[in-house]
Amino acid sequence: MNPLNGTAHTGPTEPGLPVSPKCRGSWLPYWLLFLGKFLRHGRQIASFVPSSMWLARAVVHGIDFSRTATVVELGAGTGPITAALLRQAPPSCRCVIIERDPDFCRRLRDRFPQADVVEADATDLDSLLKKRGIETVDHFLCGLPLPSFTTEDRDRVLGCVLRRLKPDGTFRQLTHMPWVYQRMYRRYFEEVRFRLVLRNLPPAGFYICRPRLTAQ
Ligand SMILES: C[S@@+](CC[C@H](N)C(=O)[O-])C[C@H]1O[C@@H](n2cnc3c(N)ncnc32)[C@H](O)[C@@H]1O
């Protein structure tokens, strides 16, 4: 168990998820691998610990999987959000997990052998989806540090999200800086709401962005 954030540890005992034999062995705990990456790559990782299970559950909460055909996760890291997603998603729901770091991808594949883990830069999102024949996406779950992307790269990612997102779909963006970037996301989405999750270190949250206003 991650002593800081309550997330599962080295991987092989995800409740409710298949166990890969490759998971057994002397692994660095996820949180230690994550911390090492943060110390080496800083802004590209943007957090010193993976999201807590409470934050992960909150991000997935409210998705109606009986009406969801495709979910795309961007910037999966060691997979806390992936775990919450795959625990809920039925086999009929296509989940595409995109992560740039090769060590994280290896861990993700070992931890979630059933998942479509794509080692790629999220700025190539359009061609990644095209290659997979994915025209529309119901929900995007995003851990990318978008505020530290160049404007051009951010426009590329969010432009693609807006073209592919279903009208009643959501783009859910993690953040460790509650409310700070609300205005930035409002430039792209009609509706942006923020949910704070205190059970995370540091306290964090996520924006739920929609291409259209809802009547909530
Ligand atoms: C803040 S971490 C989030 C990790 C995980 N989702 C979590 O909640 O713990 C950001 C992740 O985005 C990945 N990332 C950053 N830039 C990326 C890019 N351009 N394309 C794909 N992944 C990227 C990093 O490697 C890192 O794993």
XYZ file of C-alpha atoms and ligand atoms in Angstrom:
243
model
C 0.000 0.000 0.000
C 1.230 3.447 -0.861
C 1.810 4.976 2.571
C 0.955 8.443 1.280
C -2.124 7.943 -0.801
C -3.696 4.605 0.071
C -3.248 3.221 -3.436
C -2.334 -0.370 -4.111
C 1.385 -0.846 -3.882
C 3.188 -3.188 -6.273
C 0.298 -4.404 -8.306
C -0.599 -8.066 -8.357
C -3.595 -8.023 -6.066
C -6.057 -5.645 -7.723
C -9.405 -6.795 -6.319
C -11.740 -7.777 -9.096
C -9.118 -7.580 -11.835
C -7.215 -10.440 -13.486
C -3.731 -11.043 -12.154
C -0.808 -11.249 -14.522
C 1.850 -13.789 -13.528
C 4.431 -11.182 -14.581
C 3.286 -9.069 -11.657
C 4.867 -11.418 -9.180
C 8.409 -10.537 -8.362
C 10.514 -7.837 -6.914
C 8.910 -4.683 -8.131
C 9.539 -1.192 -7.020
C 6.298 -0.092 -5.417
C 4.250 2.092 -7.796
C 4.504 5.135 -5.612
C 8.318 4.848 -5.487
C 8.584 4.480 -9.268
C 6.275 7.483 -9.614
C 8.280 9.571 -7.169
C 11.513 8.712 -9.028
C 9.952 9.789 -12.334
C 8.744 13.013 -10.775
C 12.221 13.784 -9.433
C 13.736 13.147 -12.874
C 11.081 14.616 -15.184
C 9.198 17.098 -12.956
C 6.726 19.022 -15.096
C 6.056 16.135 -17.492
C 4.829 14.000 -14.583
C 3.390 16.901 -12.584
C 2.729 14.998 -9.373
C 4.944 13.238 -6.858
C 2.475 10.475 -6.002
C -0.175 8.624 -8.010
C -3.809 9.575 -7.453
C -5.448 8.025 -4.412
C -8.115 5.370 -4.830
C -10.677 7.893 -3.556
C -9.778 10.368 -6.266
C -9.754 7.578 -8.851
C -13.209 6.372 -7.830
C -14.571 9.910 -7.857
C -13.294 10.499 -11.403
C -15.137 7.436 -12.719
C -18.237 7.983 -10.566
C -21.388 8.871 -12.479
C -20.391 7.331 -15.796
C -23.349 5.344 -17.064
C -21.556 2.289 -18.433
C -24.768 0.840 -19.850
C -24.635 3.702 -22.384
C -20.868 3.925 -22.814
C -19.122 2.365 -25.803
C -15.667 3.965 -25.561
C -13.536 5.551 -22.832
C -10.070 6.982 -23.489
C -7.636 7.652 -20.661
C -4.777 10.089 -21.270
C -1.657 10.092 -19.086
C -2.373 6.952 -17.071
C 0.855 6.872 -15.024
C 0.917 3.741 -12.866
C -2.827 3.253 -13.355
C -4.957 4.286 -10.359
C -7.648 5.758 -12.624
C -7.270 2.821 -15.027
C -7.964 0.420 -12.145
C -11.125 2.282 -11.135
C -12.243 2.424 -14.772
C -11.639 -1.254 -15.547
C -13.337 -2.324 -12.358
C -16.556 -0.643 -13.541
C -16.457 -0.992 -17.311
C -18.231 -4.040 -18.789
C -16.360 -6.045 -21.473
C -18.491 -4.333 -24.141
C -16.942 -0.966 -23.265
C -13.763 -0.242 -25.185
C -11.092 1.336 -22.969
C -7.975 2.829 -24.563
C -5.197 3.788 -22.165
C -2.594 6.240 -23.479
C 0.695 6.890 -21.674
C 4.029 8.196 -22.996
C 6.463 6.807 -20.425
C 7.732 3.300 -21.359
C 8.252 2.169 -17.723
C 4.715 3.188 -16.806
C 3.401 1.403 -19.912
C 5.187 -1.802 -18.949
C 3.615 -1.633 -15.506
C 0.197 -0.864 -16.949
C 0.374 -3.876 -19.276
C 1.454 -6.170 -16.444
C -1.168 -4.821 -14.122
C -4.021 -4.759 -16.662
C -3.310 -7.453 -19.264
C -6.841 -7.074 -20.620
C -6.424 -3.365 -21.405
C -5.416 -1.661 -24.645
C -2.348 0.225 -23.365
C -0.853 2.516 -25.997
C 2.650 3.880 -25.517
C 2.360 7.199 -27.317
C 2.336 10.948 -27.039
C -1.163 12.269 -26.428
C -0.555 15.072 -28.931
C -0.965 12.337 -31.583
C -4.424 11.518 -30.252
C -6.198 12.076 -33.552
C -4.102 9.560 -35.472
C -4.109 7.077 -32.553
C -7.903 7.042 -32.550
C -8.109 6.978 -36.341
C -5.783 3.957 -36.449
C -8.132 2.145 -34.077
C -11.214 3.082 -36.082
C -12.604 5.147 -33.193
C -14.817 7.970 -34.473
C -16.475 9.050 -31.253
C -15.642 8.783 -27.568
C -18.092 8.811 -24.651
C -15.661 9.905 -21.949
C -12.066 11.066 -21.715
C -10.268 10.676 -18.367
C -7.245 12.916 -18.417
C -4.224 13.004 -16.110
C -2.049 14.973 -18.545
C -0.424 18.108 -17.142
C -2.208 20.197 -19.798
C -1.477 23.605 -18.204
C 2.244 23.018 -18.719
C 1.814 21.971 -22.378
C 2.547 24.573 -25.045
C -0.640 26.256 -26.271
C -0.177 24.515 -29.613
C 0.032 21.039 -28.031
C -2.872 21.714 -25.693
C -4.977 22.895 -28.652
C -4.051 19.739 -30.537
C -5.162 17.455 -27.692
C -8.304 19.369 -26.724
C -9.206 20.100 -30.362
C -9.251 16.363 -31.002
C -11.197 15.735 -27.779
C -13.854 18.240 -28.878
C -14.147 16.709 -32.344
C -14.507 13.174 -31.000
C -16.477 13.671 -27.791
C -20.142 12.700 -27.992
C -22.534 15.617 -27.308
C -23.532 14.125 -23.939
C -20.002 12.932 -23.142
C -17.505 14.268 -20.590
C -13.860 15.207 -20.423
C -12.608 14.669 -16.851
C -9.367 16.422 -16.045
C -7.353 15.719 -12.884
C -5.652 18.571 -11.094
C -3.676 19.246 -7.934
C -4.434 22.948 -8.157
C -8.143 23.176 -7.324
C -10.110 25.739 -9.405
C -6.971 27.470 -10.696
C -7.358 26.416 -14.342
C -11.146 26.583 -14.579
C -10.942 29.590 -16.876
C -8.502 27.844 -19.201
C -10.851 24.854 -19.658
C -13.778 27.238 -20.215
C -12.041 28.373 -23.394
C -12.623 24.905 -24.800
C -15.810 23.611 -23.150
C -19.294 25.071 -22.683
C -19.625 23.677 -19.177
C -16.825 23.228 -16.640
C -17.486 22.091 -13.078
C -14.959 21.309 -10.411
C -15.069 18.486 -7.838
C -12.731 18.633 -4.871
C -11.409 15.371 -3.389
C -9.782 15.866 0.006
C -8.748 12.232 0.430
C -5.682 12.591 -1.737
C -2.177 13.803 -1.023
C -2.081 16.666 -1.764
C -5.848 17.402 -1.806
C -6.832 17.351 -5.445
C -9.831 17.215 -7.689
C -10.982 17.148 -11.247
C -12.869 19.226 -13.755
C -15.866 17.703 -15.454
C -16.066 19.416 -18.814
C -18.891 19.110 -21.313
C -19.200 20.344 -24.855
C -22.770 21.495 -24.095
C -24.513 22.951 -21.064
C -26.559 20.493 -19.026
C -29.601 21.194 -16.898
C -28.036 20.032 -13.583
C -0.007 13.654 -13.045
S 0.518 12.129 -13.821
C -1.078 11.302 -13.707
C -0.927 9.823 -13.560
C -2.182 9.065 -13.201
N -3.272 9.341 -14.114
C -2.605 9.310 -11.764
O -3.720 9.823 -11.592
O -1.870 8.981 -10.846
C 0.625 12.597 -15.542
C 0.946 11.456 -16.504
O 0.855 11.960 -17.842
C 1.909 11.408 -18.624
N 2.164 12.319 -19.749
C 2.666 13.574 -19.691
N 2.719 14.115 -20.910
C 2.233 13.170 -21.785
C 2.011 13.149 -23.187
N 2.311 14.184 -23.956
N 1.464 12.036 -23.732
C 1.153 10.962 -22.952
N 1.339 10.925 -21.609
C 1.870 12.018 -21.025
C 3.077 11.306 -17.645
O 4.034 10.366 -18.087
C 2.361 10.898 -16.349
O 2.284 9.509 -16.255
